[in-house]
Coordinates of N, CA, C and O in Angstrom, one line a residue:
X1 N -72.0 -116.6 93.5 CA -71.7 -115.3 94.1 C -71.6 -114.2 93.0 O -71.0 -114.5 91.9
X2 N -72.4 -113.2 93.1 CA -72.4 -112.0 92.2 C -71.2 -111.3 92.3 O -70.2 -111.4 93.2
X3 N -70.9 -110.5 91.1 CA -69.7 -109.6 91.0 C -69.5 -108.8 92.3 O -68.4 -108.7 92.8
X4 N -70.6 -108.1 92.7 CA -70.4 -107.1 93.9 C -70.1 -108.0 95.1 O -69.3 -107.5 96.0
X5 N -70.7 -109.1 95.2 CA -70.5 -109.9 96.5 C -69.0 -110.4 96.5 O -68.3 -110.3 97.5
X6 N -68.4 -110.6 95.3 CA -67.0 -111.1 95.4 C -66.1 -110.1 95.7 O -65.2 -110.1 96.4
X7 N -66.5 -108.8 95.2 CA -65.6 -107.6 95.3 C -65.5 -107.2 96.7 O -64.4 -106.7 97.2
X8 N -66.6 -107.4 97.4 CA -66.7 -107.0 98.8 C -66.4 -108.2 99.8 O -66.5 -108.0 101.0
X9 N -66.1 -109.3 99.2 CA -65.9 -110.4 100.1 C -67.1 -110.9 100.9 O -67.0 -111.6 101.9
X10 N -68.3 -110.8 100.3 CA -69.5 -111.1 100.9 C -70.0 -112.5 100.3 O -70.4 -112.3 99.1
X11 N -70.0 -113.6 101.0 CA -70.5 -114.8 100.3 C -71.7 -115.4 101.0 O -72.2 -116.3 100.4
X12 N -72.2 -114.7 102.1 CA -73.3 -115.3 102.8 C -74.3 -114.2 103.1 O -75.1 -114.3 104.0
X13 N -74.3 -113.1 102.3 CA -75.2 -112.0 102.4 C -76.1 -112.0 101.2 O -75.8 -112.3 100.2
X14 N -77.3 -111.5 101.4 CA -78.2 -111.4 100.3 C -78.0 -109.9 99.6 O -78.1 -108.9 100.4
X15 N -77.8 -109.9 98.3 CA -77.7 -108.6 97.6 C -78.7 -108.5 96.5 O -78.8 -109.5 95.8
X16 N -79.4 -107.5 96.4 CA -80.4 -107.2 95.4 C -80.0 -106.0 94.6 O -78.9 -105.3 94.8
X17 N -80.9 -105.5 93.7 CA -80.5 -104.3 92.9 C -81.5 -103.3 93.3 O -82.5 -103.4 94.0
X18 N -81.3 -102.1 92.7 CA -82.1 -100.9 92.9 C -83.2 -100.7 91.7 O -83.9 -99.8 91.8
X19 N -83.3 -101.6 90.9 CA -84.2 -101.5 89.7 C -85.6 -101.1 90.1 O -86.2 -100.2 89.5
X20 N -86.2 -101.8 91.1 CA -87.7 -101.6 91.4 C -87.8 -100.1 92.0 O -88.7 -99.5 91.8
X21 N -86.8 -99.8 92.8 CA -86.8 -98.5 93.5 C -86.8 -97.4 92.4 O -87.6 -96.4 92.4
X22 N -85.7 -97.5 91.5 CA -85.5 -96.5 90.5 C -86.8 -96.4 89.5 O -87.1 -95.3 89.0
X23 N -87.4 -97.5 89.3 CA -88.7 -97.5 88.4 C -89.8 -97.0 89.1 O -90.9 -96.8 88.5
X24 N -89.8 -96.7 90.3 CA -90.9 -96.2 91.1 C -91.9 -97.2 91.5 O -93.0 -96.8 91.9
X25 N -91.7 -98.4 91.4 CA -92.6 -99.5 91.7 C -92.6 -99.9 93.2 O -93.5 -100.5 93.7
X26 N -91.5 -99.5 93.8 CA -91.4 -99.9 95.2 C -90.5 -98.9 96.0 O -89.5 -98.4 95.4
X27 N -91.0 -98.3 97.1 CA -90.2 -97.3 97.8 C -89.0 -97.8 98.5 O -88.0 -96.9 98.8
X28 N -88.9 -99.0 98.9 CA -87.7 -99.5 99.6 C -87.2 -100.8 99.1 O -88.0 -101.7 98.7
X29 N -86.0 -101.0 99.0 CA -85.4 -102.2 98.6 C -84.1 -102.6 99.5 O -83.4 -101.6 99.7
X30 N -84.1 -103.8 100.0 CA -83.0 -104.3 100.8 C -81.9 -104.7 99.7 O -82.1 -105.5 98.9
X31 N -80.7 -104.1 100.0 CA -79.5 -104.5 99.2 C -78.7 -105.5 99.7 O -77.9 -106.2 99.0
X32 N -78.6 -105.6 101.0 CA -77.6 -106.5 101.7 C -78.1 -106.7 103.1 O -78.6 -105.8 103.8
X33 N -78.0 -107.9 103.5 CA -78.2 -108.3 104.9 C -77.2 -109.1 105.4 O -76.7 -110.1 104.7
X34 N -76.6 -108.9 106.6 CA -75.6 -109.7 107.3 C -75.8 -109.6 108.8 O -75.6 -108.3 109.2
X35 N -76.1 -110.6 109.5 CA -76.2 -110.4 110.9 C -77.3 -109.4 111.2 O -78.3 -109.5 110.7
X36 N -77.0 -108.4 112.1 CA -78.0 -107.4 112.4 C -78.0 -106.2 111.4 O -78.9 -105.4 111.4
X37 N -77.2 -106.2 110.5 CA -77.0 -105.2 109.5 C -78.0 -105.3 108.3 O -78.0 -106.5 107.8
X38 N -78.7 -104.3 107.9 CA -79.5 -104.3 106.7 C -79.2 -103.0 106.0 O -79.4 -101.9 106.5
X39 N -78.7 -103.1 104.7 CA -78.5 -102.0 103.9 C -79.7 -101.9 103.0 O -79.9 -102.9 102.3
X40 N -80.3 -100.6 102.8 CA -81.4 -100.5 102.0 C -81.4 -99.2 101.2 O -80.3 -98.3 101.4
X41 N -82.2 -99.1 100.3 CA -82.3 -97.8 99.4 C -83.8 -97.4 99.5 O -84.6 -98.2 99.2
X42 N -84.0 -96.1 99.8 CA -85.3 -95.7 100.0 C -85.7 -94.4 99.3 O -84.8 -93.4 99.2
X43 N -86.8 -94.4 98.6 CA -87.3 -93.3 97.9 C -88.8 -93.2 98.4 O -89.7 -93.8 97.8
X44 N -89.0 -92.3 99.4 CA -90.2 -92.3 100.1 C -91.4 -91.8 99.3 O -91.2 -90.9 98.5
X45 N -92.6 -92.4 99.5 CA -93.8 -91.7 99.1 C -94.2 -90.6 99.9 O -93.6 -90.4 101.0
X46 N -95.0 -89.7 99.4 CA -95.5 -88.6 100.1 C -97.0 -88.8 100.4 O -97.8 -88.9 99.4
X47 N -97.5 -88.9 101.5 CA -96.6 -88.7 102.8 C -95.8 -90.1 103.1 O -96.2 -91.1 102.7
X48 N -94.7 -89.7 103.9 CA -93.9 -90.9 104.2 C -94.5 -91.7 105.4 O -94.9 -91.1 106.4
X49 N -94.9 -93.0 105.1 CA -95.7 -93.7 106.2 C -94.8 -94.3 107.3 O -95.4 -95.3 108.0
X50 N -93.6 -94.0 107.5 CA -92.8 -94.8 108.4 C -93.3 -94.8 109.8 O -94.0 -93.8 110.3
X51 N -93.0 -95.9 110.5 CA -93.3 -96.1 112.0 C -92.0 -96.2 112.6 O -91.0 -96.7 112.0
X52 N -91.9 -96.2 113.9 CA -90.6 -96.4 114.6 C -90.1 -97.8 114.4 O -91.0 -98.8 114.1
X53 N -88.7 -97.9 114.3 CA -88.2 -99.2 113.9 C -87.5 -99.8 115.3 O -87.1 -99.0 116.2
X54 N -87.3 -101.2 115.4 CA -86.7 -101.8 116.4 C -85.2 -101.6 116.6 O -84.7 -101.6 117.6
X55 N -84.5 -101.2 115.4 CA -83.2 -101.1 115.5 C -82.6 -99.6 115.2 O -83.4 -98.8 114.8
X56 N -81.5 -99.3 115.7 CA -80.9 -98.0 115.3 C -80.8 -97.8 113.9 O -80.8 -98.8 113.1
X57 N -80.8 -96.6 113.2 CA -80.9 -96.4 111.8 C -80.1 -95.2 111.5 O -80.2 -94.1 112.1
X58 N -79.4 -95.3 110.2 CA -78.8 -94.2 109.6 C -79.3 -94.0 108.3 O -79.5 -94.9 107.6
X59 N -79.6 -92.8 107.9 CA -80.0 -92.3 106.5 C -78.7 -91.6 106.0 O -78.2 -90.7 106.5
X60 N -78.5 -91.9 104.6 CA -77.5 -91.1 103.9 C -78.2 -90.5 102.6 O -78.7 -91.2 101.9
X61 N -78.3 -89.2 102.6 CA -79.1 -88.6 101.5 C -78.3 -88.5 100.2 O -77.2 -87.9 100.1
X62 N -78.7 -89.3 99.1 CA -78.0 -89.4 97.9 C -78.6 -88.4 96.9 O -77.9 -88.0 96.0
X63 N -79.8 -88.0 97.1 CA -80.5 -86.9 96.1 C -81.6 -86.3 96.9 O -82.3 -87.1 97.6
X64 N -81.9 -85.1 96.6 CA -82.9 -84.3 97.1 C -82.7 -83.6 98.3 O -81.6 -83.5 98.9
X65 N -83.7 -83.0 98.9 CA -83.7 -82.2 100.1 C -85.0 -82.2 100.7 O -86.1 -82.5 100.1
X66 N -85.1 -81.6 101.9 CA -86.4 -81.4 102.6 C -86.3 -81.2 104.1 O -85.3 -80.7 104.6
X67 N -87.2 -81.8 104.8 CA -87.3 -81.5 106.2 C -87.4 -83.0 106.8 O -88.4 -83.7 106.3
X68 N -86.7 -83.3 107.8 CA -86.8 -84.6 108.4 C -87.4 -84.4 109.9 O -86.9 -83.6 110.6
X69 N -88.5 -85.0 110.2 CA -89.2 -84.9 111.4 C -88.7 -86.0 112.3 O -88.9 -87.1 112.0
X70 N -88.2 -85.7 113.5 CA -87.7 -86.9 114.4 C -88.1 -86.4 115.7 O -87.6 -85.3 116.4
X71 N -89.0 -87.1 116.4 CA -89.4 -86.8 117.8 C -89.8 -85.4 118.0 O -89.4 -84.8 119.1
X72 N -90.5 -84.8 117.2 CA -91.0 -83.3 117.4 C -90.0 -82.3 116.9 O -90.3 -81.1 116.9
X73 N -88.8 -82.8 116.5 CA -87.7 -81.8 115.9 C -87.8 -81.8 114.4 O -87.9 -82.9 113.8
X74 N -87.7 -80.7 113.7 CA -87.7 -80.6 112.3 C -86.2 -80.2 112.0 O -85.7 -79.2 112.3
X75 N -85.7 -81.1 111.1 CA -84.2 -80.9 110.7 C -84.2 -80.8 109.3 O -84.5 -81.7 108.4
X76 N -83.8 -79.5 108.7 CA -83.6 -79.5 107.3 C -82.4 -80.4 106.8 O -81.4 -80.5 107.5
X77 N -82.5 -80.9 105.7 CA -81.5 -81.8 105.0 C -81.4 -81.6 103.6 O -82.2 -81.1 102.9
X78 N -80.1 -82.0 103.1 CA -79.9 -82.0 101.6 C -79.0 -83.1 101.2 O -78.5 -83.9 102.0
X79 N -78.8 -83.2 99.9 CA -77.7 -84.3 99.3 C -76.5 -84.1 100.2 O -75.9 -83.1 100.3
X80 N -76.0 -85.4 100.5 CA -74.8 -85.5 101.3 C -75.0 -85.6 102.8 O -74.0 -85.9 103.4
X81 N -76.1 -85.2 103.3 CA -76.3 -85.2 104.7 C -76.6 -86.6 105.2 O -77.0 -87.5 104.4
X82 N -76.1 -86.9 106.6 CA -76.5 -88.1 107.3 C -77.4 -87.8 108.4 O -77.2 -86.7 109.0
X83 N -78.4 -88.7 108.6 CA -79.3 -88.5 109.6 C -79.4 -89.8 110.5 O -79.5 -90.9 110.0
X84 N -79.4 -89.6 111.8 CA -79.5 -90.7 112.7 C -80.8 -90.8 113.5 O -81.4 -89.8 113.9
X85 N -81.4 -92.0 113.6 CA -82.6 -92.2 114.4 C -82.3 -93.4 115.3 O -82.0 -94.5 114.9
X86 N -82.5 -93.2 116.7 CA -82.4 -94.2 117.6 C -83.6 -95.2 117.5 O -84.7 -94.8 117.1
X87 N -83.4 -96.3 117.9 CA -84.5 -97.5 117.8 C -85.7 -96.9 118.6 O -85.5 -96.3 119.7
X88 N -86.9 -97.2 118.1 CA -88.2 -96.8 118.8 C -88.5 -95.3 118.6 O -89.6 -95.0 119.2
X89 N -87.8 -94.4 118.0 CA -88.0 -93.0 117.9 C -89.0 -92.7 116.7 O -88.6 -93.1 115.6
X90 N -90.0 -92.0 116.9 CA -90.9 -91.7 115.8 C -90.0 -90.8 114.8 O -89.3 -89.8 115.3
X91 N -90.3 -90.9 113.5 CA -89.5 -90.1 112.5 C -90.2 -90.3 111.2 O -90.9 -91.3 110.9
X92 N -90.1 -89.3 110.3 CA -90.5 -89.4 108.9 C -89.9 -88.2 108.2 O -89.5 -87.2 108.7
X93 N -89.9 -88.4 106.8 CA -89.6 -87.3 106.0 C -90.7 -86.4 105.6 O -91.8 -87.1 105.2
X94 N -90.7 -85.1 105.8 CA -91.8 -84.3 105.5 C -91.4 -83.2 104.5 O -90.2 -82.7 104.6
X95 N -92.2 -82.7 103.8 CA -91.8 -81.5 102.9 C -90.6 -81.7 102.2 O -89.6 -81.0 102.3
X96 N -90.5 -82.9 101.3 CA -89.3 -83.3 100.6 C -89.5 -83.1 99.1 O -90.6 -83.3 98.6
X97 N -88.3 -83.0 98.4 CA -88.4 -83.0 96.9 C -88.6 -84.4 96.4 O -88.6 -85.4 97.0
X98 N -89.3 -84.3 95.2 CA -89.8 -85.4 94.5 C -88.8 -86.4 94.2 O -88.9 -87.6 94.0
X99 N -87.5 -86.0 94.0 CA -86.3 -86.8 93.7 C -85.6 -87.4 94.9 O -84.5 -87.9 94.8
X100 N -86.2 -87.4 96.1 CA -85.5 -87.8 97.3 C -85.1 -89.2 97.3 O -86.0 -90.0 97.0
X101 N -83.8 -89.6 97.4 CA -83.3 -91.1 97.5 C -82.3 -91.0 98.6 O -81.5 -90.1 98.7
X102 N -82.4 -92.1 99.4 CA -81.5 -92.3 100.5 C -81.0 -93.7 100.6 O -81.7 -94.7 100.4
X103 N -79.7 -93.9 101.1 CA -79.2 -95.2 101.6 C -79.7 -95.2 103.0 O -79.8 -94.2 103.7
X104 N -80.1 -96.4 103.5 CA -80.6 -96.6 104.8 C -79.8 -97.8 105.5 O -79.7 -98.9 104.8
X105 N -79.3 -97.6 106.6 CA -78.7 -98.7 107.3 C -79.3 -99.0 108.7 O -79.4 -98.0 109.6
X106 N -79.8 -100.2 108.9 CA -80.4 -100.6 110.1 C -79.2 -101.5 110.8 O -78.6 -102.3 110.1
X107 N -79.0 -101.3 112.1 CA -78.0 -102.2 112.7 C -78.2 -102.4 114.2 O -78.9 -101.5 114.7
X108 N -77.6 -103.3 114.8 CA -77.6 -103.5 116.1 C -78.7 -104.3 116.6 O -79.6 -104.7 115.9
X109 N -78.8 -104.6 118.0 CA -79.9 -105.4 118.5 C -81.2 -104.5 118.5 O -81.2 -103.4 118.5
X110 N -82.4 -105.3 118.7 CA -83.6 -104.7 118.8 C -83.6 -103.8 120.0 O -82.9 -104.3 121.2
X111 N -84.1 -102.6 120.1 CA -84.0 -101.7 121.2 C -82.8 -100.8 121.0 O -82.7 -99.8 121.9
X112 N -81.9 -101.0 120.1 CA -80.9 -100.1 119.8 C -79.6 -100.5 120.7 O -79.6 -101.4 121.6
X113 N -78.4 -99.7 120.3 CA -77.2 -100.0 120.9 C -77.1 -99.4 122.3 O -77.9 -98.3 122.5
X114 N -76.4 -99.9 123.1 CA -76.3 -99.4 124.6 C -75.6 -98.0 124.4 O -74.7 -97.8 123.6
X115 N -76.0 -97.1 125.2 CA -75.4 -95.7 125.2 C -74.4 -95.3 126.3 O -74.1 -94.3 126.5
X116 N -74.5 -96.3 127.3 CA -73.8 -95.9 128.7 C -72.3 -96.2 128.6 O -71.5 -95.7 129.1

């Protein structure tokens, strides 16, 4: 078990590093998986090639700024902002700074959480 795994009490989750994302070799890295939860780090290419996802998703902007397109709505964002996308909804980052980096959290069942 790695140091971070022990610190967080995670003994059955997969934890990796940000090295490939930071070096620009890969735009997305999965850092932790447990049950339906996936924690990742994303530094999107331009243009952002995303397609709708099966799970609900949260983005936490750690660096950069731009415009987030979600189902026809344009949302300005910057460092420190959080963005939510329901499962199955079209979305992508547009007109964003070259230094854009985000934490990404996928969670819940395919089709998203119940809202009722």
